[in-house]
Coordinates of C-alpha atoms and ligand atoms in Angstrom, one line a residue:
M505 CA 9.1 11.8 -36.5
E506 CA 11.4 12.0 -33.5
R507 CA 10.4 15.5 -32.4
N508 CA 6.8 14.4 -31.9
I509 CA 7.8 11.8 -29.3
K510 CA 6.9 12.9 -25.8
K511 CA 9.6 12.0 -23.2
L512 CA 8.0 10.8 -20.0
V513 CA 8.8 10.2 -16.4
I514 CA 6.3 8.5 -14.1
L515 CA 6.5 8.9 -10.3
G516 CA 4.7 6.0 -8.6
S517 CA 4.7 3.7 -11.7
T518 CA 3.5 0.6 -9.9
G519 CA 0.4 2.2 -8.4
S520 CA -3.1 2.4 -9.9
V521 CA -2.6 5.6 -12.0
G522 CA 1.0 4.6 -12.7
T523 CA 0.1 1.3 -14.3
Q524 CA -2.8 2.9 -16.2
T525 CA -0.4 5.6 -17.5
L526 CA 1.9 2.8 -18.8
D527 CA -1.2 1.2 -20.5
I528 CA -1.6 4.4 -22.5
V529 CA 2.1 4.5 -23.3
R530 CA 1.9 0.8 -24.5
A531 CA -1.1 1.6 -26.7
F532 CA 0.9 4.4 -28.5
P533 CA 4.4 3.1 -28.9
D534 CA 5.3 5.8 -31.5
C535 CA 4.2 8.7 -29.3
F536 CA 6.1 8.2 -26.0
E537 CA 9.5 7.4 -24.8
V538 CA 9.8 6.4 -21.1
I539 CA 12.9 8.2 -19.7
G540 CA 12.4 7.4 -16.1
L541 CA 10.3 5.2 -13.8
C542 CA 10.1 5.8 -10.0
N543 CA 8.4 3.6 -7.5
G544 CA 8.2 2.6 -3.8
F545 CA 8.4 -1.0 -2.6
N546 CA 6.6 -3.1 -5.3
T547 CA 9.8 -4.5 -6.7
P548 CA 8.5 -7.5 -8.6
L549 CA 6.1 -5.4 -10.7
F550 CA 8.7 -2.6 -11.0
K551 CA 11.2 -5.0 -12.5
V552 CA 8.6 -6.1 -15.1
Q553 CA 8.1 -2.5 -16.0
L554 CA 11.8 -1.8 -16.3
D555 CA 12.2 -4.9 -18.6
E556 CA 9.3 -3.8 -20.8
F557 CA 9.8 0.0 -21.0
K558 CA 13.6 0.1 -20.8
P559 CA 13.9 3.6 -19.2
K560 CA 17.2 5.3 -19.0
Y561 CA 16.8 6.0 -15.3
F562 CA 15.0 4.6 -12.3
S563 CA 14.5 5.4 -8.7
T564 CA 13.1 2.9 -6.1
L565 CA 12.8 2.4 -2.4
G566 CA 13.1 -1.3 -3.1
D567 CA 16.4 -3.3 -3.6
I568 CA 17.4 -3.1 -7.3
E569 CA 21.0 -2.5 -8.5
S570 CA 21.9 0.4 -10.7
G571 CA 22.3 -0.9 -14.2
Y572 CA 19.4 -3.3 -14.0
G573 CA 18.1 -3.8 -17.6
G574 CA 20.4 -1.0 -18.7
A575 CA 18.8 1.6 -16.5
K576 CA 20.8 3.8 -14.2
A577 CA 19.6 4.4 -10.6
A578 CA 19.2 8.1 -9.7
P579 CA 17.2 10.2 -7.3
A580 CA 13.6 11.0 -8.5
E581 CA 14.3 14.7 -8.1
E582 CA 17.2 14.5 -10.5
I583 CA 15.4 12.2 -13.1
V584 CA 12.4 14.5 -13.5
A585 CA 14.7 17.5 -14.1
M586 CA 16.8 15.8 -16.9
P587 CA 16.9 18.2 -20.0
E588 CA 15.3 15.6 -22.3
V589 CA 12.2 15.1 -20.1
D590 CA 8.9 16.7 -21.5
I591 CA 6.3 15.5 -19.1
V592 CA 6.3 14.1 -15.6
V593 CA 3.2 12.1 -14.3
A594 CA 2.9 12.4 -10.5
A595 CA 1.0 9.2 -9.8
T596 CA 2.5 8.9 -6.3
V597 CA 0.2 8.6 -3.3
G598 CA 0.4 11.0 -0.3
C599 CA 2.9 13.6 0.7
V600 CA 5.9 11.6 -0.5
G601 CA 5.4 12.9 -4.1
M602 CA 6.2 16.5 -3.2
P603 CA 10.0 16.9 -3.6
A604 CA 10.0 15.3 -7.1
S605 CA 6.9 17.3 -8.2
I606 CA 8.5 20.5 -7.1
S607 CA 11.8 19.6 -8.9
A608 CA 9.8 19.0 -12.1
L609 CA 8.1 22.4 -11.8
K610 CA 11.4 24.2 -11.1
A611 CA 12.8 22.6 -14.2
G612 CA 9.9 23.9 -16.3
K613 CA 8.4 20.5 -17.1
T614 CA 4.8 19.7 -17.8
L615 CA 3.4 18.0 -14.6
G616 CA 0.5 15.6 -15.0
L617 CA -0.9 15.7 -11.5
A618 CA -2.8 12.7 -10.1
N619 CA -1.1 13.0 -6.6
K620 CA -3.6 15.5 -5.1
E621 CA -1.9 15.6 -1.7
V622 CA 0.9 17.5 -3.3
I623 CA -1.4 20.4 -4.2
V624 CA -3.4 20.2 -1.0
M625 CA -0.2 20.6 1.0
S626 CA 0.7 23.9 -0.4
G627 CA -1.4 25.0 -3.4
N628 CA -0.2 28.5 -3.6
L629 CA 3.5 27.5 -3.4
L630 CA 3.0 24.9 -6.1
I631 CA 1.3 27.4 -8.5
E632 CA 4.0 30.0 -7.7
T633 CA 6.8 27.4 -8.4
A634 CA 5.2 26.4 -11.7
R635 CA 4.9 30.1 -12.7
E636 CA 8.5 30.9 -11.8
G637 CA 9.8 27.7 -13.6
G638 CA 7.7 28.2 -16.7
A639 CA 6.1 24.9 -16.0
T640 CA 2.5 23.7 -16.7
I641 CA 0.3 21.7 -14.3
L642 CA -2.3 19.4 -16.1
P643 CA -4.8 17.7 -13.8
I644 CA -5.2 13.9 -14.0
D645 CA -7.6 13.6 -11.1
S646 CA -10.9 13.0 -13.0
E647 CA -12.9 15.9 -11.4
P648 CA -10.3 18.6 -11.9
S649 CA -9.7 17.2 -15.4
A650 CA -13.4 17.5 -16.1
I651 CA -13.4 21.2 -15.0
W652 CA -10.3 21.8 -17.1
Q653 CA -12.0 20.3 -20.1
C654 CA -15.1 22.4 -19.6
L655 CA -12.9 25.6 -19.4
E656 CA -10.9 24.8 -22.5
G657 CA -11.5 27.4 -25.2
E658 CA -13.4 29.7 -22.9
V659 CA -12.2 33.3 -22.5
S660 CA -14.5 34.2 -19.6
E661 CA -13.9 33.3 -16.0
P662 CA -16.4 30.6 -14.6
S663 CA -18.9 31.8 -12.0
R664 CA -19.0 28.4 -10.2
L665 CA -17.4 25.0 -10.3
I666 CA -19.6 22.0 -9.4
I667 CA -17.6 19.0 -8.4
T668 CA -19.5 15.7 -8.4
A669 CA -19.1 13.1 -5.7
S670 CA -20.2 9.5 -5.8
G671 CA -20.5 9.6 -2.0
G672 CA -18.1 6.7 -1.5
A673 CA -18.6 3.2 0.0
F674 CA -21.0 4.3 2.7
R675 CA -23.1 6.9 1.0
D676 CA -26.5 5.5 2.2
R677 CA -25.5 5.1 5.8
T678 CA -25.3 7.6 8.7
W679 CA -21.9 8.4 10.2
A680 CA -23.0 7.1 13.5
S681 CA -23.7 3.7 12.0
L682 CA -20.1 3.3 10.7
D683 CA -18.4 2.5 14.0
D684 CA -17.7 -1.2 13.1
V685 CA -17.0 -1.1 9.4
T686 CA -13.9 -3.0 8.3
P687 CA -11.1 -1.9 6.0
D688 CA -12.4 -4.4 3.4
Q689 CA -15.9 -2.8 3.5
A690 CA -14.5 0.7 3.2
L691 CA -12.3 -0.5 0.2
K692 CA -15.4 -1.4 -1.8
H693 CA -16.0 1.8 -3.8
P694 CA -19.4 1.8 -5.6
T695 CA -18.1 3.2 -8.9
W696 CA -14.3 3.5 -9.1
T697 CA -11.4 1.1 -8.8
M698 CA -8.5 2.9 -7.2
G699 CA -5.6 2.5 -4.7
A700 CA -6.3 1.9 -1.0
K701 CA -5.6 5.4 0.4
I702 CA -7.8 7.3 -2.1
T703 CA -10.6 4.7 -1.7
I704 CA -10.7 5.3 2.1
D705 CA -10.5 9.0 1.5
S706 CA -13.5 8.6 -0.8
A707 CA -15.5 6.8 1.9
T708 CA -14.8 9.6 4.4
L709 CA -15.2 12.3 1.7
M710 CA -11.8 13.6 2.7
N711 CA -11.0 13.0 -1.0
K712 CA -13.8 15.3 -2.1
A713 CA -12.5 18.1 0.2
F714 CA -9.1 17.6 -1.2
E715 CA -10.5 18.0 -4.7
V716 CA -12.2 21.3 -3.7
I717 CA -8.8 22.5 -2.4
E718 CA -7.0 21.2 -5.5
S719 CA -9.5 23.0 -7.8
R720 CA -9.3 26.3 -5.8
W721 CA -5.6 26.4 -6.6
L722 CA -5.5 24.9 -10.1
F723 CA -8.3 27.1 -11.4
E724 CA -7.5 30.1 -9.1
I725 CA -11.1 30.5 -8.0
P726 CA -12.3 31.4 -4.4
F727 CA -13.6 28.5 -2.2
E728 CA -17.0 30.2 -2.1
Q729 CA -17.5 29.5 -5.8
I730 CA -16.9 25.8 -5.6
D731 CA -19.8 23.4 -4.8
V732 CA -20.0 19.7 -4.3
T733 CA -23.0 17.7 -5.6
I734 CA -23.7 14.0 -4.9
H735 CA -23.9 12.2 -8.3
R736 CA -24.1 8.4 -7.7
Q737 CA -23.4 7.3 -11.3
S738 CA -19.9 8.9 -11.6
I739 CA -20.6 9.7 -15.2
V740 CA -20.6 13.5 -15.0
H741 CA -17.1 14.1 -13.7
S742 CA -17.8 17.7 -12.9
M743 CA -19.5 20.9 -14.2
V744 CA -18.7 24.5 -14.7
E745 CA -21.2 27.4 -14.6
F746 CA -20.6 30.6 -16.5
A747 CA -22.0 34.2 -15.9
D748 CA -24.8 33.7 -18.4
G749 CA -26.2 30.7 -16.5
T750 CA -24.8 28.2 -19.0
L751 CA -23.6 25.0 -17.4
K752 CA -21.0 22.8 -19.1
A753 CA -20.5 19.2 -17.9
Q754 CA -17.9 16.7 -18.9
L755 CA -19.1 13.1 -19.2
G756 CA -17.1 9.9 -19.5
P757 CA -16.9 6.3 -18.4
T758 CA -15.6 5.6 -14.8
S759 CA -12.1 5.1 -16.2
M760 CA -8.9 6.9 -15.4
G761 CA -7.8 6.1 -18.9
Q762 CA -9.4 9.2 -20.4
P763 CA -8.1 11.8 -18.0
I764 CA -4.6 10.3 -18.1
Q765 CA -4.7 10.2 -21.9
H766 CA -6.0 13.7 -22.1
A767 CA -3.1 15.0 -20.0
L768 CA -0.5 13.0 -22.0
F769 CA -1.8 14.1 -25.5
Y770 CA -3.0 17.6 -24.6
P771 CA -4.1 19.5 -26.6
S772 CA -4.9 16.8 -29.1
R773 CA -7.2 13.7 -28.8
K774 CA -6.4 10.3 -30.2
P775 CA -8.6 7.1 -30.7
N776 CA -7.8 4.4 -28.2
S777 CA -9.8 1.1 -28.6
D778 CA -8.5 0.0 -25.1
L779 CA -10.6 2.6 -23.3
P780 CA -14.2 2.0 -22.4
K781 CA -16.8 4.2 -24.2
L782 CA -20.0 5.7 -22.9
D783 CA -23.3 5.2 -24.7
A784 CA -25.9 7.9 -24.1
V785 CA -28.8 5.6 -24.6
T786 CA -27.6 2.8 -22.3
M787 CA -26.1 5.0 -19.6
G788 CA -29.4 5.3 -17.8
S789 CA -30.6 8.1 -15.5
L790 CA -28.2 10.6 -14.1
T791 CA -29.1 12.0 -10.6
F792 CA -27.8 14.9 -8.7
E793 CA -28.5 15.4 -5.0
E794 CA -27.5 18.0 -2.4
M795 CA -24.6 16.8 -0.2
D796 CA -25.5 16.7 3.5
Q797 CA -22.1 17.9 4.9
S798 CA -23.1 16.8 8.4
L799 CA -22.9 13.2 7.3
Y800 CA -19.2 13.6 6.5
P801 CA -17.2 15.1 9.4
C802 CA -13.9 14.8 7.4
F803 CA -15.2 17.0 4.6
E804 CA -16.0 19.9 6.9
L805 CA -12.9 19.5 8.9
A806 CA -10.7 19.4 5.8
L807 CA -12.2 22.5 4.3
E808 CA -11.9 24.4 7.6
Y809 CA -8.1 23.8 7.7
G810 CA -7.6 23.8 3.9
K811 CA -8.9 27.4 3.8
R812 CA -6.3 28.5 6.3
S813 CA -2.9 29.9 5.3
G814 CA 0.4 28.7 6.7
T815 CA 1.2 25.1 7.1
Y816 CA -2.3 23.9 8.2
S817 CA -3.2 22.3 4.8
A818 CA 0.1 20.4 4.8
A819 CA -0.6 19.2 8.3
L820 CA -4.1 18.2 7.2
A821 CA -2.7 16.0 4.4
G822 CA -0.1 14.5 6.7
A823 CA -2.6 13.8 9.5
D824 CA -5.0 12.1 7.1
E825 CA -2.2 9.9 5.8
G826 CA -1.4 8.7 9.4
A827 CA -5.1 8.2 10.3
V828 CA -5.8 6.2 7.1
E829 CA -2.8 4.0 7.7
L830 CA -4.0 3.3 11.2
F831 CA -7.4 2.4 9.9
L832 CA -6.1 0.1 7.1
N833 CA -3.9 -1.7 9.7
G834 CA -6.9 -2.3 11.9
K835 CA -5.6 0.0 14.7
I836 CA -8.5 2.4 14.8
K837 CA -12.2 2.5 13.9
F838 CA -13.3 4.2 10.7
T839 CA -15.1 6.8 12.7
Q840 CA -12.0 7.7 14.6
I841 CA -10.3 9.0 11.4
P842 CA -11.7 12.6 11.7
D843 CA -11.1 12.6 15.5
L844 CA -7.4 11.8 15.1
V845 CA -7.0 14.3 12.2
S846 CA -8.7 16.9 14.3
E847 CA -6.6 16.3 17.4
T848 CA -3.4 16.5 15.3
L849 CA -4.5 19.8 13.6
A850 CA -5.4 21.3 17.0
A851 CA -1.9 20.6 18.2
H852 CA -0.2 22.0 15.0
T853 CA 1.8 25.2 15.2
S854 CA 1.4 26.7 11.8
I855 CA 4.3 28.6 10.2
A856 CA 3.4 31.8 8.4
D857 CA 4.7 32.2 4.8
P858 CA 6.1 28.7 4.7
S859 CA 8.7 27.4 2.3
I860 CA 8.2 24.2 0.4
D861 CA 10.5 22.5 3.0
D862 CA 8.3 23.9 5.8
T863 CA 5.2 22.3 4.3
I864 CA 7.0 18.9 3.8
E865 CA 8.1 19.1 7.5
A866 CA 4.6 20.0 8.6
A867 CA 3.1 17.0 6.8
R868 CA 5.8 14.7 8.1
W869 CA 5.2 16.0 11.7
A870 CA 1.4 15.5 11.3
T871 CA 1.7 11.9 10.1
E872 CA 4.1 11.0 12.9
T873 CA 2.1 12.8 15.5
T874 CA -1.1 11.1 14.4
L875 CA 0.5 7.7 14.4
A876 CA 2.1 8.4 17.9
R877 CA -1.1 9.8 19.3
H878 CA -2.8 6.5 18.7
N879 CA 0.0 4.5 20.2
H880 CA 0.1 6.8 23.2
S881 CA -3.7 6.5 23.8
T882 CA -3.5 2.7 23.4
I883 CA -0.9 2.5 26.2
L884 CA -3.0 4.7 28.5
S885 CA -6.2 2.9 28.0
Ligands
MG2339 MG1 -11.1 12.3 -8.2

């Protein structure tokens, strides 16, 4: 039945969440039609995707002629707003996903949000834009997805959100001992396989602070009612506490397949034999520990600025993007990431009551300032 087919656009289709979204689409050929695919520079894989899914439109930073495989080239902001589009999956990485995400919300689309920097940059503006556009934001990030699933069907407000954190690649080391760790070491996440930027953000716990900020806006709950707990097994993806003391937890395998599929099929659930299953008997012990915030300077720093109004949180996302790029390219030490982010934020002039464009500009400024600050200090030393 034609009317049951969801028409989909994926932003960042060649990345980790993008390819896993297409895995779900491939598993349910009668349920989805890919209207548009958008990517950055991974042209070989993008061409394979265009050949297989035959979208009507594509957008790329790579070199592909309009008309390739019958698909028309168009700006991502226009593709997501096409009248036939039902759901847009923002699987992009970093601040680059903002303009198309905003365009989708203005056009009243359902936005499956994996690209958390977009909501970190300007959570209140994103929620406001969704409300004005009659759009819906569905979380794909596993922790906010878990909170959302715990809240489904509840009529009472939660009293507390408890976000779980694996602790990242260096969870058993002190910050001071991380001076000489290499990008390869930082890219070895203990439980999840993800893209490079988010894996480094997981090692610094910047990612966890971003999830706190993301949850504050998505679930419209004060920061004071959000906690983070170290949970090494990454099986409980987050928990919600209610006024009567009841705690609801959402459990699942360490697979992005389930949160992606939940957003795509919401509100129904479908069997998918491709996805890993969790067995209660063999999953082993689940442990929960208090997080020692002093071990993770990025976490404290990010929350300090993420709580401020103006363009500070946009600058935070932009500065982190610059610092992670420098680390991945071997230009700075792992332990310099918070120092660089902190220096950029200290130099930031925040704009009160910013527009979306102001937040995009603040993020861009912060990325460039962070990259330039490093180059400058290298020349001086
Ligand atoms: Mg997450």
